[in-house]
XYZ file of N, CA and C in Angstrom:
372
model
N 11.781 -10.939 -9.355
C 10.376 -11.274 -9.150
C 9.525 -10.360 -10.027
N 8.592 -10.956 -10.731
C 7.727 -10.166 -11.594
C 6.499 -9.699 -10.827
N 6.218 -8.418 -10.963
C 5.053 -7.825 -10.308
C 3.803 -8.070 -11.151
N 2.629 -8.178 -10.504
C 1.386 -8.383 -11.250
C 1.139 -7.258 -12.256
N 0.515 -7.618 -13.376
C 0.254 -6.645 -14.439
C -0.600 -5.481 -13.935
N -1.522 -5.743 -13.004
C -2.378 -4.669 -12.492
C -1.535 -3.577 -11.828
N -0.532 -3.988 -11.079
C 0.381 -3.027 -10.445
C 1.152 -2.252 -11.512
N 1.702 -2.972 -12.468
C 2.497 -2.310 -13.506
C 1.655 -1.320 -14.305
N 0.381 -1.651 -14.531
C -0.524 -0.763 -15.253
C -0.769 0.507 -14.447
N -1.067 0.342 -13.145
C -1.294 1.514 -12.294
C -0.028 2.361 -12.182
N 1.110 1.726 -12.055
C 2.385 2.449 -11.957
C 2.634 3.255 -13.234
N 2.319 2.661 -14.388
C 2.480 3.364 -15.662
C 1.586 4.598 -15.730
N 0.470 4.573 -14.999
C -0.444 5.715 -14.942
C -0.152 6.613 -13.745
N 0.947 6.376 -13.088
C 1.511 7.199 -12.016
C 0.737 7.161 -10.703
N -0.315 6.377 -10.588
C -1.029 6.179 -9.326
C -1.194 7.491 -8.560
N -1.689 8.502 -9.236
C -1.826 9.817 -8.605
C -3.267 10.085 -8.198
N -3.418 10.970 -7.214
C -4.741 11.425 -6.814
C -5.443 10.545 -5.803
N -4.714 9.688 -5.104
C -5.326 8.789 -4.136
C -4.866 9.078 -2.710
N -4.621 10.360 -2.399
C -4.223 10.690 -1.040
C -5.264 10.162 -0.064
N -4.849 9.613 1.026
C -3.537 9.708 1.643
C -2.550 8.613 1.217
N -2.921 7.775 0.232
C -2.041 6.713 -0.232
C -1.172 7.180 -1.395
N 0.031 6.646 -1.459
C 0.928 6.922 -2.585
C 1.832 5.719 -2.811
N 2.201 5.544 -4.068
C 3.129 4.475 -4.415
C 4.489 4.763 -3.813
N 5.146 3.735 -3.348
C 6.522 3.853 -2.878
C 7.414 3.982 -4.105
N 8.328 4.939 -4.070
C 9.208 5.182 -5.218
C 9.994 3.935 -5.607
N 10.551 3.256 -4.619
C 11.292 2.018 -4.873
C 10.561 0.869 -4.187
N 9.638 0.208 -4.916
C 8.863 -0.862 -4.281
C 9.785 -1.960 -3.758
N 9.287 -2.688 -2.777
C 10.072 -3.759 -2.189
C 11.078 -3.268 -1.165
N 10.906 -2.030 -0.690
C 11.855 -1.449 0.270
C 12.188 -2.441 1.366
N 13.469 -2.667 1.528
C 13.916 -3.687 2.465
C 13.524 -3.400 3.910
N 13.546 -2.149 4.345
C 13.185 -1.831 5.726
C 11.751 -2.193 6.038
N 10.829 -1.837 5.161
C 9.416 -2.157 5.363
C 9.190 -3.662 5.275
N 9.827 -4.271 4.312
C 9.683 -5.710 4.118
C 10.243 -6.477 5.324
N 11.409 -6.070 5.791
C 12.040 -6.735 6.934
C 11.195 -6.586 8.194
N 10.629 -5.397 8.417
C 9.798 -5.196 9.611
C 8.554 -6.070 9.547
N 7.932 -6.146 8.371
C 6.758 -7.006 8.205
C 7.124 -8.455 8.522
N 8.260 -8.902 8.020
C 8.706 -10.272 8.273
C 8.938 -10.513 9.764
N 9.553 -9.544 10.446
C 9.804 -9.685 11.881
C 8.487 -9.782 12.659
N 7.528 -8.928 12.304
C 6.282 -8.859 13.064
C 5.324 -10.018 12.779
N 5.379 -10.579 11.550
C 4.384 -11.582 11.165
C 4.954 -12.972 10.888
N 6.234 -13.060 10.587
C 6.809 -14.331 10.170
C 6.457 -14.675 8.733
N 5.841 -13.732 8.021
C 5.459 -13.904 6.617
C 6.281 -12.952 5.764
N 6.088 -13.030 4.456
C 6.815 -12.148 3.541
C 5.825 -11.374 2.683
N 6.206 -10.163 2.332
C 5.423 -9.381 1.358
C 6.335 -8.382 0.681
N 5.845 -7.819 -0.435
C 6.603 -6.892 -1.273
C 5.881 -5.552 -1.228
N 6.314 -4.619 -0.368
C 5.598 -3.350 -0.196
C 5.648 -2.466 -1.440
N 4.497 -1.852 -1.763
C 4.444 -0.972 -2.928
C 3.753 0.363 -2.642
N 3.072 0.514 -1.513
C 2.368 1.772 -1.221
C 2.354 2.030 0.282
N 2.264 3.318 0.619
C 2.181 3.730 2.033
C 1.083 4.763 2.190
N 0.537 4.790 3.373
C -0.393 5.857 3.735
C 0.442 6.937 4.409
N 0.312 8.173 3.976
C 1.219 9.240 4.410
C 1.059 9.657 5.864
N -0.083 9.369 6.472
C -0.316 9.875 7.819
C -0.317 8.796 8.898
N -0.132 7.542 8.528
C -0.086 6.437 9.489
C 1.062 5.508 9.108
N 1.258 4.471 9.895
C 2.263 3.460 9.565
C 1.631 2.327 8.753
N 0.696 2.668 7.888
C 0.035 1.675 7.047
C 0.821 1.488 5.757
N 1.004 0.232 5.393
C 1.758 -0.136 4.202
C 0.962 -1.195 3.459
N 0.986 -1.147 2.135
C 0.354 -2.181 1.324
C 1.427 -2.864 0.494
N 1.259 -4.159 0.337
C 2.219 -4.913 -0.458
C 1.619 -6.220 -0.928
N 2.284 -6.824 -1.890
C 1.846 -8.110 -2.393
C 2.370 -9.218 -1.496
N 1.548 -10.230 -1.271
C 2.001 -11.412 -0.554
C 3.129 -12.054 -1.365
N 4.110 -12.600 -0.672
C 5.180 -13.351 -1.316
C 5.161 -14.751 -0.705
N 5.041 -15.742 -1.577
C 5.014 -17.139 -1.136
C 6.090 -17.901 -1.899
N 6.991 -18.533 -1.152
C 8.101 -19.279 -1.753
C 8.877 -18.435 -2.759
N 9.087 -17.165 -2.423
C 9.867 -16.273 -3.274
C 9.139 -15.740 -4.487
N 7.855 -16.030 -4.617
C 7.061 -15.572 -5.757
C 6.025 -14.551 -5.309
N 5.978 -13.425 -6.002
C 4.978 -12.397 -5.710
C 3.605 -12.894 -6.161
N 2.633 -12.775 -5.266
C 1.258 -13.177 -5.544
C 0.419 -11.946 -5.916
N -0.782 -12.166 -6.418
C -1.682 -11.059 -6.741
C -2.340 -10.488 -5.492
N -2.427 -11.287 -4.416
C -3.078 -10.832 -3.190
C -2.314 -9.663 -2.577
N -3.078 -8.686 -2.072
C -2.508 -7.500 -1.436
C -2.766 -7.565 0.064
N -1.726 -7.292 0.820
C -1.827 -7.195 2.270
C -1.709 -5.721 2.626
N -2.648 -5.216 3.401
C -2.574 -3.862 3.932
C -2.367 -4.007 5.430
N -1.298 -3.427 5.938
C -0.905 -3.683 7.318
C -0.535 -2.394 8.034
N -0.872 -2.346 9.305
C -0.448 -1.230 10.161
C 0.713 -1.754 11.004
N 1.943 -1.459 10.559
C 3.122 -1.946 11.265
C 3.231 -1.311 12.647
N 3.720 -2.088 13.603
C 3.883 -1.597 14.974
C 5.302 -1.127 15.249
N 6.232 -1.524 14.410
C 7.654 -1.202 14.554
C 8.222 -1.738 15.870
N 7.724 -2.908 16.269
C 8.222 -3.566 17.476
C 9.573 -4.227 17.223
N 9.873 -4.536 15.964
C 11.138 -5.169 15.635
C 11.194 -6.638 16.001
N 10.039 -7.216 16.314
C 9.991 -8.629 16.704
C 8.595 -9.173 16.429
N 8.455 -10.468 16.559
C 7.165 -11.122 16.328
C 6.131 -10.556 17.283
N 4.992 -10.164 16.739
C 3.924 -9.572 17.531
C 3.028 -10.647 18.132
N 2.208 -10.246 19.096
C 1.227 -11.137 19.696
C 0.082 -11.368 18.716
N -0.688 -12.401 18.958
C -1.814 -12.744 18.092
C -2.716 -11.526 17.857
N -3.073 -11.279 16.597
C -3.934 -10.152 16.247
C -3.185 -8.903 15.842
N -1.872 -8.916 15.987
C -1.046 -7.771 15.604
C 0.083 -8.244 14.707
N 0.547 -7.447 13.794
C -0.033 -6.160 13.444
C -1.396 -6.348 12.772
N -2.215 -5.327 12.849
C -3.528 -5.372 12.223
C -3.332 -5.349 10.711
N -3.970 -6.298 10.026
C -3.824 -6.355 8.576
C -5.102 -6.841 7.924
N -5.232 -6.507 6.658
C -6.341 -6.971 5.831
C -5.730 -7.551 4.560
N -6.385 -8.559 4.010
C -5.905 -9.191 2.784
C -6.982 -9.033 1.713
N -6.556 -8.604 0.526
C -7.456 -8.398 -0.611
C -7.031 -9.311 -1.751
N -7.991 -9.722 -2.589
C -7.672 -10.681 -3.653
C -6.727 -10.106 -4.702
N -6.750 -8.778 -4.883
C -5.847 -8.142 -5.837
C -5.801 -6.636 -5.577
N -5.013 -5.937 -6.350
C -4.814 -4.506 -6.129
C -6.094 -3.704 -6.365
N -6.969 -4.172 -7.264
C -8.206 -3.440 -7.526
C -9.192 -3.580 -6.367
N -9.227 -4.743 -5.729
C -10.074 -4.891 -4.549
C -9.557 -3.998 -3.426
N -8.239 -3.941 -3.256
C -7.631 -3.052 -2.252
C -8.002 -1.602 -2.545
N -7.885 -1.190 -3.819
C -8.240 0.185 -4.185
C -9.706 0.489 -3.871
N -10.600 -0.409 -4.259
C -12.032 -0.126 -4.095
C -12.500 -0.215 -2.651
N -11.919 -1.107 -1.857
C -12.407 -1.303 -0.494
C -11.659 -0.499 0.565
N -10.436 -0.100 0.270
C -9.676 0.642 1.272
C -9.253 2.028 0.787
N -8.598 2.090 -0.351
C -8.026 3.357 -0.800
C -9.090 4.388 -1.166
N -10.042 4.026 -2.009
C -11.045 5.012 -2.432
C -11.889 5.551 -1.279
N -12.359 4.715 -0.354
C -13.094 5.280 0.783
C -12.227 6.236 1.625
N -10.952 5.911 1.798
C -10.076 6.793 2.562
C -9.772 8.069 1.789
N -9.637 7.959 0.480
C -9.415 9.142 -0.351
C -10.618 10.068 -0.272
N -11.821 9.506 -0.280
C -13.041 10.316 -0.208
C -13.058 11.182 1.051
N -12.492 10.652 2.144
C -12.431 11.421 3.390
C -11.491 12.617 3.294
N -10.598 12.601 2.329
C -9.607 13.672 2.178
C -10.034 14.751 1.183
N -11.138 14.560 0.504
C -11.575 15.507 -0.522
C -12.161 16.749 0.147
N -11.490 17.893 -0.052
C -11.978 19.155 0.490
C -11.878 20.239 -0.576
N -12.672 21.268 -0.429
C -12.619 22.408 -1.349
C -11.241 23.079 -1.301
N -10.680 23.193 -0.111
C -9.378 23.837 0.048
C -8.282 23.065 -0.694
N -8.254 21.752 -0.527
C -7.248 20.939 -1.223
C -7.455 20.981 -2.730
N -8.712 20.971 -3.162
C -9.005 21.048 -4.588
C -8.507 22.371 -5.154
N -8.733 23.459 -4.455
C -8.260 24.770 -4.912
C -6.737 24.771 -5.035
N -6.043 24.180 -4.067
C -4.576 24.092 -4.134
C -4.121 23.292 -5.348
N -4.781 22.180 -5.599
C -4.428 21.333 -6.749
C -4.683 22.051 -8.064
N -5.827 22.718 -8.148
C -6.150 23.448 -9.369
C -5.147 24.564 -9.617
N -4.691 25.232 -8.556
C -3.703 26.282 -8.700
C -2.360 25.710 -9.147
N -1.961 24.564 -8.586
C -0.703 23.910 -8.979
C -0.720 23.476 -10.429
N -1.881 23.046 -10.916
C -1.992 22.506 -12.270
C -2.407 23.541 -13.315
N -2.557 24.782 -12.884
C -2.998 25.831 -13.828
C -1.881 26.218 -14.785
C-alpha cells in the first residue's frame, strides 16, 4: 500500500518537535491496527501516537487502499466492538489538517522554558 506523499514528506523531515505526538517507527503496526478494527469494525493504517495517552493517528483504509483522510482515535483496548460513540475519534481531510487542528495546539501546551533549556542543552 502506498502512503500519501504528505506523510512521506513529513517522514523524510523526521517529524520532530511535535511532542506529545511522534511518528511510529514502523507504521501500520498490527497491534494498533487490529485493536482499531476490533473496536470500530473499520480499518486504518496507524502512523503516530501521543506519548501520554492511548491516542493514535492513522490513515483511513478503504477496500485495502490507504486514503488521505486521517483518523485520530483514543483506543479503549476493550478488544471488542465498542458501544456507539466509542472509541472517541476525529477525522481530518489530510495529515496537514490533523497537524494544524490537533497536533500543533497540543504541542503548544507542552512548550515550557524548562523543556526548551533541556533541548538546547542536548543540541549544543
